[in-house]
């Protein structure tokens, strides 16, 4: 009858429950500690990736700035040459076709077409045309740099 004593039964039940409760608490604390270590490791890994991407962005920005500076210098030199007349811009134009044939010399002179003539562009028009092309080139270079950085960022996330 001593086993059926309610106090003994209560004591055994409390002992079993307290051992389960203690084990649960210790397991929960151990899992929390493990998760904190994993979070710290992932944060360190993310900081390393972020630093690498920052270096890549800064390097690409420096290269882009240098490329733009070189292009700007070349454009200034070219514009100065156009203004001074050292660099002339010509375009082909159609000469009016004359139905009258002359019997003088029917063969055109060394590669010149009888229907093609050249006209010289106004220096300001030439500069404007070059400026439009350069603006497009700069946009393409900038876009390619952005695409390259995007691809680097995407690869680093794998």
PDB file of C-alpha atoms in Angstrom:
ATOM      1  CA  UNK A   1       0.000   0.000   0.000  1.00  0.00           C
ATOM      2  CA  UNK A   2       2.846   2.311   0.346  1.00  0.00           C
ATOM      3  CA  UNK A   3       3.182   2.578  -3.451  1.00  0.00           C
ATOM      4  CA  UNK A   4      -0.339   3.826  -3.745  1.00  0.00           C
ATOM      5  CA  UNK A   5       0.241   6.460  -1.181  1.00  0.00           C
ATOM      6  CA  UNK A   6      -0.772   9.762  -2.819  1.00  0.00           C
ATOM      7  CA  UNK A   7       2.287  11.555  -1.479  1.00  0.00           C
ATOM      8  CA  UNK A   8       4.671   9.056  -2.999  1.00  0.00           C
ATOM      9  CA  UNK A   9       2.798   9.153  -6.257  1.00  0.00           C
ATOM     10  CA  UNK A  10       2.883  12.929  -6.234  1.00  0.00           C
ATOM     11  CA  UNK A  11       6.603  12.942  -5.488  1.00  0.00           C
ATOM     12  CA  UNK A  12       7.388  10.544  -8.347  1.00  0.00           C
ATOM     13  CA  UNK A  13       5.232  12.563 -10.736  1.00  0.00           C
ATOM     14  CA  UNK A  14       6.933  15.806  -9.705  1.00  0.00           C
ATOM     15  CA  UNK A  15      10.360  14.223 -10.085  1.00  0.00           C
ATOM     16  CA  UNK A  16       9.562  12.986 -13.609  1.00  0.00           C
ATOM     17  CA  UNK A  17       8.021  16.317 -14.631  1.00  0.00           C
ATOM     18  CA  UNK A  18      10.918  18.335 -13.235  1.00  0.00           C
ATOM     19  CA  UNK A  19      13.442  16.159 -15.084  1.00  0.00           C
ATOM     20  CA  UNK A  20      11.530  16.659 -18.337  1.00  0.00           C
ATOM     21  CA  UNK A  21      11.220  20.404 -17.649  1.00  0.00           C
ATOM     22  CA  UNK A  22      14.945  20.715 -16.898  1.00  0.00           C
ATOM     23  CA  UNK A  23      15.845  18.771 -20.038  1.00  0.00           C
ATOM     24  CA  UNK A  24      13.527  20.929 -22.111  1.00  0.00           C
ATOM     25  CA  UNK A  25      15.055  24.118 -20.687  1.00  0.00           C
ATOM     26  CA  UNK A  26      18.632  22.903 -21.257  1.00  0.00           C
ATOM     27  CA  UNK A  27      17.775  21.783 -24.802  1.00  0.00           C
ATOM     28  CA  UNK A  28      16.097  25.081 -25.578  1.00  0.00           C
ATOM     29  CA  UNK A  29      19.106  27.006 -24.266  1.00  0.00           C
ATOM     30  CA  UNK A  30      21.531  24.816 -26.242  1.00  0.00           C
ATOM     31  CA  UNK A  31      19.500  25.373 -29.439  1.00  0.00           C
ATOM     32  CA  UNK A  32      19.456  29.131 -28.806  1.00  0.00           C
ATOM     33  CA  UNK A  33      23.240  29.142 -28.385  1.00  0.00           C
ATOM     34  CA  UNK A  34      23.682  27.091 -31.574  1.00  0.00           C
ATOM     35  CA  UNK A  35      21.437  29.500 -33.505  1.00  0.00           C
ATOM     36  CA  UNK A  36      23.375  32.509 -32.200  1.00  0.00           C
ATOM     37  CA  UNK A  37      26.642  30.960 -33.419  1.00  0.00           C
ATOM     38  CA  UNK A  38      25.105  30.253 -36.826  1.00  0.00           C
ATOM     39  CA  UNK A  39      23.762  33.813 -37.069  1.00  0.00           C
ATOM     40  CA  UNK A  40      27.186  35.217 -36.205  1.00  0.00           C
ATOM     41  CA  UNK A  41      28.846  33.041 -38.873  1.00  0.00           C
ATOM     42  CA  UNK A  42      26.283  34.077 -41.516  1.00  0.00           C
ATOM     43  CA  UNK A  43      26.696  37.744 -40.563  1.00  0.00           C
ATOM     44  CA  UNK A  44      30.474  37.463 -40.951  1.00  0.00           C
ATOM     45  CA  UNK A  45      30.012  35.786 -44.340  1.00  0.00           C
ATOM     46  CA  UNK A  46      27.585  38.527 -45.432  1.00  0.00           C
ATOM     47  CA  UNK A  47      30.026  41.251 -44.331  1.00  0.00           C
ATOM     48  CA  UNK A  48      32.783  39.616 -46.374  1.00  0.00           C
ATOM     49  CA  UNK A  49      30.548  39.517 -49.458  1.00  0.00           C
ATOM     50  CA  UNK A  50      29.465  43.102 -48.862  1.00  0.00           C
ATOM     51  CA  UNK A  51      33.081  44.257 -48.621  1.00  0.00           C
ATOM     52  CA  UNK A  52      33.963  42.435 -51.840  1.00  0.00           C
ATOM     53  CA  UNK A  53      31.012  44.038 -53.621  1.00  0.00           C
ATOM     54  CA  UNK A  54      31.982  47.458 -52.278  1.00  0.00           C
ATOM     55  CA  UNK A  55      35.495  47.002 -53.646  1.00  0.00           C
ATOM     56  CA  UNK A  56      34.043  45.888 -57.005  1.00  0.00           C
ATOM     57  CA  UNK A  57      31.700  48.897 -57.150  1.00  0.00           C
ATOM     58  CA  UNK A  58      34.496  51.317 -56.265  1.00  0.00           C
ATOM     59  CA  UNK A  59      36.844  49.745 -58.829  1.00  0.00           C
ATOM     60  CA  UNK A  60      34.213  49.854 -61.559  1.00  0.00           C
ATOM     61  CA  UNK A  61      33.319  53.452 -60.672  1.00  0.00           C
ATOM     62  CA  UNK A  62      36.997  54.459 -60.855  1.00  0.00           C
ATOM     63  CA  UNK A  63      37.401  52.726 -64.221  1.00  0.00           C
ATOM     64  CA  UNK A  64      34.235  54.374 -65.523  1.00  0.00           C
ATOM     65  CA  UNK A  65      35.400  57.803 -64.342  1.00  0.00           C
ATOM     66  CA  UNK A  66      38.825  57.319 -65.991  1.00  0.00           C
ATOM     67  CA  UNK A  67      37.192  56.165 -69.230  1.00  0.00           C
ATOM     68  CA  UNK A  68      34.883  59.195 -69.208  1.00  0.00           C
ATOM     69  CA  UNK A  69      37.802  61.540 -68.543  1.00  0.00           C
ATOM     70  CA  UNK A  70      39.780  60.055 -71.463  1.00  0.00           C
ATOM     71  CA  UNK A  71      36.749  60.347 -73.749  1.00  0.00           C
ATOM     72  CA  UNK A  72      36.184  63.940 -72.643  1.00  0.00           C
ATOM     73  CA  UNK A  73      39.829  64.840 -73.322  1.00  0.00           C
ATOM     74  CA  UNK A  74      39.695  63.191 -76.750  1.00  0.00           C
ATOM     75  CA  UNK A  75      36.438  65.036 -77.529  1.00  0.00           C
ATOM     76  CA  UNK A  76      37.955  68.372 -76.504  1.00  0.00           C
ATOM     77  CA  UNK A  77      40.994  67.750 -78.711  1.00  0.00           C
ATOM     78  CA  UNK A  78      38.791  66.729 -81.624  1.00  0.00           C
ATOM     79  CA  UNK A  79      36.512  69.753 -81.166  1.00  0.00           C
ATOM     80  CA  UNK A  80      39.557  72.034 -81.090  1.00  0.00           C
ATOM     81  CA  UNK A  81      40.816  70.435 -84.319  1.00  0.00           C
ATOM     82  CA  UNK A  82      37.394  70.923 -85.933  1.00  0.00           C
ATOM     83  CA  UNK A  83      37.274  74.557 -84.814  1.00  0.00           C
ATOM     84  CA  UNK A  84      40.788  75.284 -86.079  1.00  0.00           C
ATOM     85  CA  UNK A  85      40.053  73.635 -89.425  1.00  0.00           C
ATOM     86  CA  UNK A  86      42.706  70.936 -88.989  1.00  0.00           C
ATOM     87  CA  UNK A  87      39.937  68.340 -89.003  1.00  0.00           C
ATOM     88  CA  UNK A  88      37.295  68.798 -91.665  1.00  0.00           C
ATOM     89  CA  UNK A  89      34.097  66.861 -91.929  1.00  0.00           C
ATOM     90  CA  UNK A  90      32.752  66.026 -95.349  1.00  0.00           C
ATOM     91  CA  UNK A  91      29.695  64.154 -96.492  1.00  0.00           C
ATOM     92  CA  UNK A  92      28.796  62.708 -99.840  1.00  0.00           C
ATOM     93  CA  UNK A  93      26.044  64.529-101.677  1.00  0.00           C
ATOM     94  CA  UNK A  94      24.360  63.754-104.935  1.00  0.00           C
ATOM     95  CA  UNK A  95      25.226  66.140-107.710  1.00  0.00           C
ATOM     96  CA  UNK A  96      22.400  67.074-110.007  1.00  0.00           C
ATOM     97  CA  UNK A  97      22.242  64.718-112.949  1.00  0.00           C
ATOM     98  CA  UNK A  98      22.663  66.506-116.246  1.00  0.00           C
ATOM     99  CA  UNK A  99      21.093  64.754-119.263  1.00  0.00           C
ATOM    100  CA  UNK A 100      23.507  66.487-121.612  1.00  0.00           C
ATOM    101  CA  UNK A 101      26.542  64.360-122.489  1.00  0.00           C
ATOM    102  CA  UNK A 102      29.749  65.960-123.534  1.00  0.00           C
ATOM    103  CA  UNK A 103      32.200  64.312-125.815  1.00  0.00           C
ATOM    104  CA  UNK A 104      35.251  65.613-123.926  1.00  0.00           C
ATOM    105  CA  UNK A 105      36.287  62.784-121.569  1.00  0.00           C
ATOM    106  CA  UNK A 106      33.700  60.095-120.816  1.00  0.00           C
ATOM    107  CA  UNK A 107      35.799  58.387-118.082  1.00  0.00           C
ATOM    108  CA  UNK A 108      35.585  59.736-114.548  1.00  0.00           C
ATOM    109  CA  UNK A 109      38.794  60.843-112.834  1.00  0.00           C
ATOM    110  CA  UNK A 110      40.469  58.239-110.540  1.00  0.00           C
ATOM    111  CA  UNK A 111      37.634  56.783-108.501  1.00  0.00           C
ATOM    112  CA  UNK A 112      35.412  59.853-108.420  1.00  0.00           C
ATOM    113  CA  UNK A 113      31.873  59.136-109.385  1.00  0.00           C
ATOM    114  CA  UNK A 114      30.350  61.667-111.757  1.00  0.00           C
ATOM    115  CA  UNK A 115      27.223  61.662-109.604  1.00  0.00           C
ATOM    116  CA  UNK A 116      28.929  62.001-106.202  1.00  0.00           C
ATOM    117  CA  UNK A 117      30.148  65.236-104.779  1.00  0.00           C
ATOM    118  CA  UNK A 118      31.448  66.165-101.338  1.00  0.00           C
ATOM    119  CA  UNK A 119      30.187  68.914 -99.087  1.00  0.00           C
ATOM    120  CA  UNK A 120      31.935  70.194 -95.985  1.00  0.00           C
ATOM    121  CA  UNK A 121      29.893  70.335 -92.792  1.00  0.00           C
ATOM    122  CA  UNK A 122      29.726  73.410 -90.646  1.00  0.00           C
ATOM    123  CA  UNK A 123      32.092  72.868 -87.657  1.00  0.00           C
ATOM    124  CA  UNK A 124      29.280  73.362 -85.128  1.00  0.00           C
ATOM    125  CA  UNK A 125      27.125  70.757 -86.861  1.00  0.00           C
ATOM    126  CA  UNK A 126      30.036  68.309 -86.844  1.00  0.00           C
ATOM    127  CA  UNK A 127      30.648  68.900 -83.137  1.00  0.00           C
ATOM    128  CA  UNK A 128      26.961  68.370 -82.413  1.00  0.00           C
ATOM    129  CA  UNK A 129      26.927  65.080 -84.336  1.00  0.00           C
ATOM    130  CA  UNK A 130      29.980  63.852 -82.476  1.00  0.00           C
ATOM    131  CA  UNK A 131      28.427  64.942 -79.152  1.00  0.00           C
ATOM    132  CA  UNK A 132      25.317  62.862 -79.857  1.00  0.00           C
ATOM    133  CA  UNK A 133      27.429  59.797 -80.649  1.00  0.00           C
ATOM    134  CA  UNK A 134      29.581  60.312 -77.546  1.00  0.00           C
ATOM    135  CA  UNK A 135      26.519  60.613 -75.333  1.00  0.00           C
ATOM    136  CA  UNK A 136      25.329  57.251 -76.651  1.00  0.00           C
ATOM    137  CA  UNK A 137      28.769  55.721 -76.129  1.00  0.00           C
ATOM    138  CA  UNK A 138      28.884  56.974 -72.522  1.00  0.00           C
ATOM    139  CA  UNK A 139      25.426  55.552 -71.856  1.00  0.00           C
ATOM    140  CA  UNK A 140      26.434  52.170 -73.285  1.00  0.00           C
ATOM    141  CA  UNK A 141      29.636  52.076 -71.229  1.00  0.00           C
ATOM    142  CA  UNK A 142      27.688  53.010 -68.090  1.00  0.00           C
ATOM    143  CA  UNK A 143      25.048  50.372 -68.785  1.00  0.00           C
ATOM    144  CA  UNK A 144      27.702  47.704 -69.345  1.00  0.00           C
ATOM    145  CA  UNK A 145      29.340  48.644 -66.035  1.00  0.00           C
ATOM    146  CA  UNK A 146      25.971  48.322 -64.276  1.00  0.00           C
ATOM    147  CA  UNK A 147      25.335  44.939 -65.881  1.00  0.00           C
ATOM    148  CA  UNK A 148      28.785  43.744 -64.837  1.00  0.00           C
ATOM    149  CA  UNK A 149      28.213  44.836 -61.234  1.00  0.00           C
ATOM    150  CA  UNK A 150      24.784  43.212 -61.188  1.00  0.00           C
ATOM    151  CA  UNK A 151      26.239  39.938 -62.426  1.00  0.00           C
ATOM    152  CA  UNK A 152      29.003  40.084 -59.810  1.00  0.00           C
ATOM    153  CA  UNK A 153      26.448  40.722 -57.059  1.00  0.00           C
ATOM    154  CA  UNK A 154      24.265  37.874 -58.293  1.00  0.00           C
ATOM    155  CA  UNK A 155      27.211  35.455 -58.448  1.00  0.00           C
ATOM    156  CA  UNK A 156      28.303  36.386 -54.933  1.00  0.00           C
ATOM    157  CA  UNK A 157      24.873  35.470 -53.592  1.00  0.00           C
ATOM    158  CA  UNK A 158      25.109  31.893 -54.808  1.00  0.00           C
TER     159      UNK A 158
END
